[in-house]
Amino acid sequence: MPIELREVSYTYAPGTPYAAQALKKISLIVRDGEFVGIMGRTGCGKSTLIQLAAGLLTPSAGQVFLDGEDINERHFDRNRLRQKVGVVFQFPEIQLFETTVEKDTAFGLKYLDWSGEKKQAAVRRALEWMGFDFEAVRNRSPFGFSGGEKRRLAIAGVLAVMPKFLILDEPTAGLDPLSREAFLELLRKLHQGGMTVLMISHDADALAEYAGRIVILKEGMLFRDGPAAEVFSDQEGLKENGISAGQVREMTERLRRRGWEIPCGTIRYGQLLEEIAGRWPR
Amino acid sequence: MKQLPVGLYQPGSSVIHRLDGSAKLLCLFILLAGVVHTASLPGYGIWAAFTVCLIRLAHIPPGTAFGSAARLKWFFGVILLMNLCFYGPEHPWMRWWIFCPSYEGLIQGIHVVARVFLLLVLSNVLMVSTAPLAMTDAMERLLSPLRLIGVPTDLAAMILSVAVQFIPTFFEETDNIRKAQTARGARFDSPKLWEKAKAVLPLLVPVFLAAFQRADELSLAMEARGYRTDRRVWKKKYPPYQAADWLALLLCAALAAAFIII
Amino acid sequence: MKKITAVKKSIITAVCIALCVVLPQAFHAIPNAGAVYSPMHIPVLLCGLICGGPFGLLCGLAGPLFASLFTGMPPAAKLPPMMIECAVYGCVTGLLARTVHTKSTYADLYISLVGGMLAGRIAAGLAKALIFSAGAYSMAAWAGGYFVTALPGIVIQLALLPSIVFALMKAGLIPARYPKK
């Protein structure tokens, strides 16, 4: 189930003195089972891009296809889009509104023709994924939880519909290191289970570790697009444009400058350890 | 919503734009008093000529100046008809069922329409030529004498200026919430009356929670810094009126006074 | 949670005024929403309920005015009756919320809201009649018609506001009316 953006442009407030073109003729295909990281500086159009992909904005020009169908066609079934594409916004905890955790998590299932048991099972599974004990939290008010817990509750609400495609905007911003680790591991698990993941992040370390492909935007245009190892190997080029390639890549570079022959594409912590360990006699 | 609505205001540098906001607001009130006291058709003609002069002076395109009033044409039509048919039952042209159109009714109808039309266009000129923030300041300034009778106008002024600062933030936040809930499948609408109320809860509850969260944070910070509502910390100094401001006030007052006395 | 302080009441009022500007715009996307929900009334009523009559009054006056200034809606022609309506909403709802204590949060809420909304609609009806009819046709008829056409809006707001109030209480952002001992 690929999502394809074909020559998509987007302009905010068109026809006014405040008009601003956020995206300029972007073409991008995200294939089934990919884990794509999106990077770029503030205002480069990342958020606009994912909102177009999720059908929350309508492009000023160009088309967005889901499974080969134009999602902005009049006849396109929007419900299918909502079920297939889950979106976790920045600070998703603000989207909680129901009186109980169970009802809130089940909100996205409202218009699906699933049986009651199937819905409850989906809610239970989503909450357990996010580390909650379903029986203990189901009847509590979502507003009585701590900030980090609320965020996990909100993400459970997105995961409950079992989207094939998961879009995330800076999901780890403001999480403590342990929660961040746990969340990224969950993403990896979901990805291995067949979910396609598209994640905006400034966290180059996380993307280097988890994403297979990196897309970098600059001033509304594609700046880089390729396998993570390839994109991050050009550390200098990224740095000139204000983008970090991650700590591991930084270390690799320093070691290389000292004459170590480590490939530029060493971007993961595990890889680097292997490289270093391989150089020492047992 | 990266596109903030900007209301009617159109930046400019005309004489009218440069007048002090509170002087302009006072002028408007004076002019309105004059308009309300006008009782003859030639009188309305003079007002119309004056209004056109103002619009030219402020360099406002006619479409903008008359637009909002022109959109009410059906409303004006109804007012005119109602007055025509019901106003003067003493000397009607004819009587039919409850209708009794008369010359007095027609004149009265024209008066009411002319009055409302002028009110709208004049306030429109003010809104188009004055930035929203300048308007807020102007209102605070005009209301500040109420302090003498115990109305806490400085507290009100503080509240209003905080409200203004929150507006752009809330626009963005509301838009984010709307999108997040749409992505979760929310529809915000339902054909049934009771369901209609429930359908907007996914939007309203988070918006209010987020807003009150901010109110909570800001009030805590203000209290921590020692702000108290019973102490006057927010007293503002207003710039004195310039010659142009006084001239405008004098002109408007003279014109209005002429109509009120006649 | 302790009683709400005067500073917090002031800031909540500011927030409600800002929402008077923002909410009607957010409801634009929903078909017919302006007529059905009167989104501007919600923050005004809420401000009255939580902060009391004087703050509710300020919110009711400033809310529509700011909305008109910053967004052009409502247009100047509709502004005065709307300001009167909202001011009475905020004020009466706030006064009732202060005086009515039935030991049930729901009952208090409904009494204050219904009282405020009735008073506001009658006041607005009268104001419109006074401004536009110049005594030519029945004032009572106009006020009555105004009230009847607004009935669905009243029902919807009665369903909405308690949900919002309870959510705010649960989140600990406003104190519970009758705290459990």
PDB file of C-alpha atoms in Angstrom, chain C residues 50-150:
ATOM      1  CA  ILE C  50     -16.362  29.829  36.616  1.00  0.00           C
ATOM      2  CA  CYS C  51     -15.415  33.431  37.309  1.00  0.00           C
ATOM      3  CA  GLY C  52     -18.740  34.983  38.297  1.00  0.00           C
ATOM      4  CA  GLY C  53     -20.919  37.835  37.047  1.00  0.00           C
ATOM      5  CA  PRO C  54     -18.519  40.793  36.625  1.00  0.00           C
ATOM      6  CA  PHE C  55     -15.922  38.750  34.740  1.00  0.00           C
ATOM      7  CA  GLY C  56     -18.684  37.120  32.694  1.00  0.00           C
ATOM      8  CA  LEU C  57     -19.961  40.582  31.817  1.00  0.00           C
ATOM      9  CA  LEU C  58     -16.546  41.705  30.606  1.00  0.00           C
ATOM     10  CA  CYS C  59     -16.140  38.530  28.565  1.00  0.00           C
ATOM     11  CA  GLY C  60     -19.587  38.980  27.005  1.00  0.00           C
ATOM     12  CA  LEU C  61     -18.828  42.555  26.001  1.00  0.00           C
ATOM     13  CA  ALA C  62     -15.258  42.058  24.819  1.00  0.00           C
ATOM     14  CA  GLY C  63     -15.709  38.641  23.147  1.00  0.00           C
ATOM     15  CA  PRO C  64     -17.984  39.684  20.245  1.00  0.00           C
ATOM     16  CA  LEU C  65     -16.212  43.032  19.965  1.00  0.00           C
ATOM     17  CA  PHE C  66     -12.789  41.424  19.569  1.00  0.00           C
ATOM     18  CA  ALA C  67     -14.185  38.835  17.187  1.00  0.00           C
ATOM     19  CA  SER C  68     -15.536  41.662  15.039  1.00  0.00           C
ATOM     20  CA  LEU C  69     -12.269  43.602  15.232  1.00  0.00           C
ATOM     21  CA  PHE C  70      -9.934  40.711  14.518  1.00  0.00           C
ATOM     22  CA  THR C  71     -11.933  38.583  12.100  1.00  0.00           C
ATOM     23  CA  GLY C  72     -14.632  40.845  10.717  1.00  0.00           C
ATOM     24  CA  MET C  73     -17.301  38.477  12.065  1.00  0.00           C
ATOM     25  CA  PRO C  74     -19.845  39.393  13.334  1.00  0.00           C
ATOM     26  CA  PRO C  75     -20.198  42.424  11.028  1.00  0.00           C
ATOM     27  CA  ALA C  76     -20.724  45.792  12.682  1.00  0.00           C
ATOM     28  CA  ALA C  77     -24.490  45.672  12.076  1.00  0.00           C
ATOM     29  CA  LYS C  78     -24.933  42.601  14.236  1.00  0.00           C
ATOM     30  CA  LEU C  79     -22.436  43.629  16.872  1.00  0.00           C
ATOM     31  CA  PRO C  80     -24.520  45.722  19.307  1.00  0.00           C
ATOM     32  CA  PRO C  81     -27.342  43.193  19.880  1.00  0.00           C
ATOM     33  CA  MET C  82     -24.776  40.427  20.079  1.00  0.00           C
ATOM     34  CA  MET C  83     -22.761  42.298  22.694  1.00  0.00           C
ATOM     35  CA  ILE C  84     -25.890  42.887  24.730  1.00  0.00           C
ATOM     36  CA  GLU C  85     -26.865  39.233  24.444  1.00  0.00           C
ATOM     37  CA  CYS C  86     -23.453  37.902  25.430  1.00  0.00           C
ATOM     38  CA  ALA C  87     -22.992  40.412  28.235  1.00  0.00           C
ATOM     39  CA  VAL C  88     -26.292  39.337  29.793  1.00  0.00           C
ATOM     40  CA  TYR C  89     -25.337  35.669  29.328  1.00  0.00           C
ATOM     41  CA  GLY C  90     -22.067  36.027  31.145  1.00  0.00           C
ATOM     42  CA  CYS C  91     -23.422  38.291  33.835  1.00  0.00           C
ATOM     43  CA  VAL C  92     -26.644  36.455  34.713  1.00  0.00           C
ATOM     44  CA  THR C  93     -25.075  33.002  34.468  1.00  0.00           C
ATOM     45  CA  GLY C  94     -22.307  34.162  36.791  1.00  0.00           C
ATOM     46  CA  LEU C  95     -24.683  35.695  39.302  1.00  0.00           C
ATOM     47  CA  LEU C  96     -26.858  32.575  39.328  1.00  0.00           C
ATOM     48  CA  ALA C  97     -23.824  30.315  39.699  1.00  0.00           C
ATOM     49  CA  ARG C  98     -22.848  32.348  42.770  1.00  0.00           C
ATOM     50  CA  THR C  99     -26.292  32.287  44.380  1.00  0.00           C
ATOM     51  CA  VAL C 100     -27.757  28.883  43.473  1.00  0.00           C
ATOM     52  CA  HIS C 101     -26.478  26.028  45.614  1.00  0.00           C
ATOM     53  CA  THR C 102     -28.565  22.867  45.392  1.00  0.00           C
ATOM     54  CA  LYS C 103     -25.868  20.401  46.487  1.00  0.00           C
ATOM     55  CA  SER C 104     -25.854  18.927  42.976  1.00  0.00           C
ATOM     56  CA  THR C 105     -23.309  20.200  40.492  1.00  0.00           C
ATOM     57  CA  TYR C 106     -25.560  19.290  37.560  1.00  0.00           C
ATOM     58  CA  ALA C 107     -28.611  21.075  38.947  1.00  0.00           C
ATOM     59  CA  ASP C 108     -26.579  24.213  39.709  1.00  0.00           C
ATOM     60  CA  LEU C 109     -25.084  24.183  36.236  1.00  0.00           C
ATOM     61  CA  TYR C 110     -28.376  23.771  34.430  1.00  0.00           C
ATOM     62  CA  ILE C 111     -30.188  26.388  36.498  1.00  0.00           C
ATOM     63  CA  SER C 112     -27.440  28.977  35.976  1.00  0.00           C
ATOM     64  CA  LEU C 113     -27.128  28.236  32.275  1.00  0.00           C
ATOM     65  CA  VAL C 114     -30.844  28.196  31.495  1.00  0.00           C
ATOM     66  CA  GLY C 115     -31.365  31.377  33.503  1.00  0.00           C
ATOM     67  CA  GLY C 116     -28.498  33.120  31.762  1.00  0.00           C
ATOM     68  CA  MET C 117     -29.497  32.004  28.280  1.00  0.00           C
ATOM     69  CA  LEU C 118     -33.145  33.007  28.716  1.00  0.00           C
ATOM     70  CA  ALA C 119     -32.207  36.428  30.061  1.00  0.00           C
ATOM     71  CA  GLY C 120     -29.650  36.975  27.286  1.00  0.00           C
ATOM     72  CA  ARG C 121     -32.011  36.032  24.479  1.00  0.00           C
ATOM     73  CA  ILE C 122     -34.821  38.174  25.810  1.00  0.00           C
ATOM     74  CA  ALA C 123     -32.433  41.111  26.216  1.00  0.00           C
ATOM     75  CA  ALA C 124     -31.121  40.686  22.673  1.00  0.00           C
ATOM     76  CA  GLY C 125     -34.648  40.383  21.275  1.00  0.00           C
ATOM     77  CA  LEU C 126     -35.684  43.563  23.023  1.00  0.00           C
ATOM     78  CA  ALA C 127     -32.570  45.397  21.929  1.00  0.00           C
ATOM     79  CA  LYS C 128     -33.142  44.453  18.297  1.00  0.00           C
ATOM     80  CA  ALA C 129     -36.768  45.474  18.477  1.00  0.00           C
ATOM     81  CA  LEU C 130     -35.833  48.825  20.015  1.00  0.00           C
ATOM     82  CA  ILE C 131     -33.099  49.572  17.495  1.00  0.00           C
ATOM     83  CA  PHE C 132     -34.848  48.671  14.277  1.00  0.00           C
ATOM     84  CA  SER C 133     -38.581  48.908  14.666  1.00  0.00           C
ATOM     85  CA  ALA C 134     -38.926  52.333  16.271  1.00  0.00           C
ATOM     86  CA  GLY C 135     -42.095  51.152  17.948  1.00  0.00           C
ATOM     87  CA  ALA C 136     -43.884  50.335  14.738  1.00  0.00           C
ATOM     88  CA  TYR C 137     -44.550  46.661  15.295  1.00  0.00           C
ATOM     89  CA  SER C 138     -44.777  44.322  18.181  1.00  0.00           C
ATOM     90  CA  MET C 139     -41.683  44.188  20.319  1.00  0.00           C
ATOM     91  CA  ALA C 140     -42.878  41.081  22.120  1.00  0.00           C
ATOM     92  CA  ALA C 141     -43.335  39.257  18.824  1.00  0.00           C
ATOM     93  CA  TRP C 142     -39.804  40.021  17.773  1.00  0.00           C
ATOM     94  CA  ALA C 143     -38.342  39.016  21.136  1.00  0.00           C
ATOM     95  CA  GLY C 144     -40.448  35.843  21.109  1.00  0.00           C
ATOM     96  CA  GLY C 145     -39.411  34.909  17.598  1.00  0.00           C
ATOM     97  CA  TYR C 146     -35.797  35.446  18.469  1.00  0.00           C
ATOM     98  CA  PHE C 147     -36.172  33.104  21.399  1.00  0.00           C
ATOM     99  CA  VAL C 148     -38.018  30.340  19.533  1.00  0.00           C
ATOM    100  CA  THR C 149     -35.572  30.186  16.632  1.00  0.00           C
ATOM    101  CA  ALA C 150     -32.757  29.926  19.143  1.00  0.00           C
TER     102      ALA C 150
END
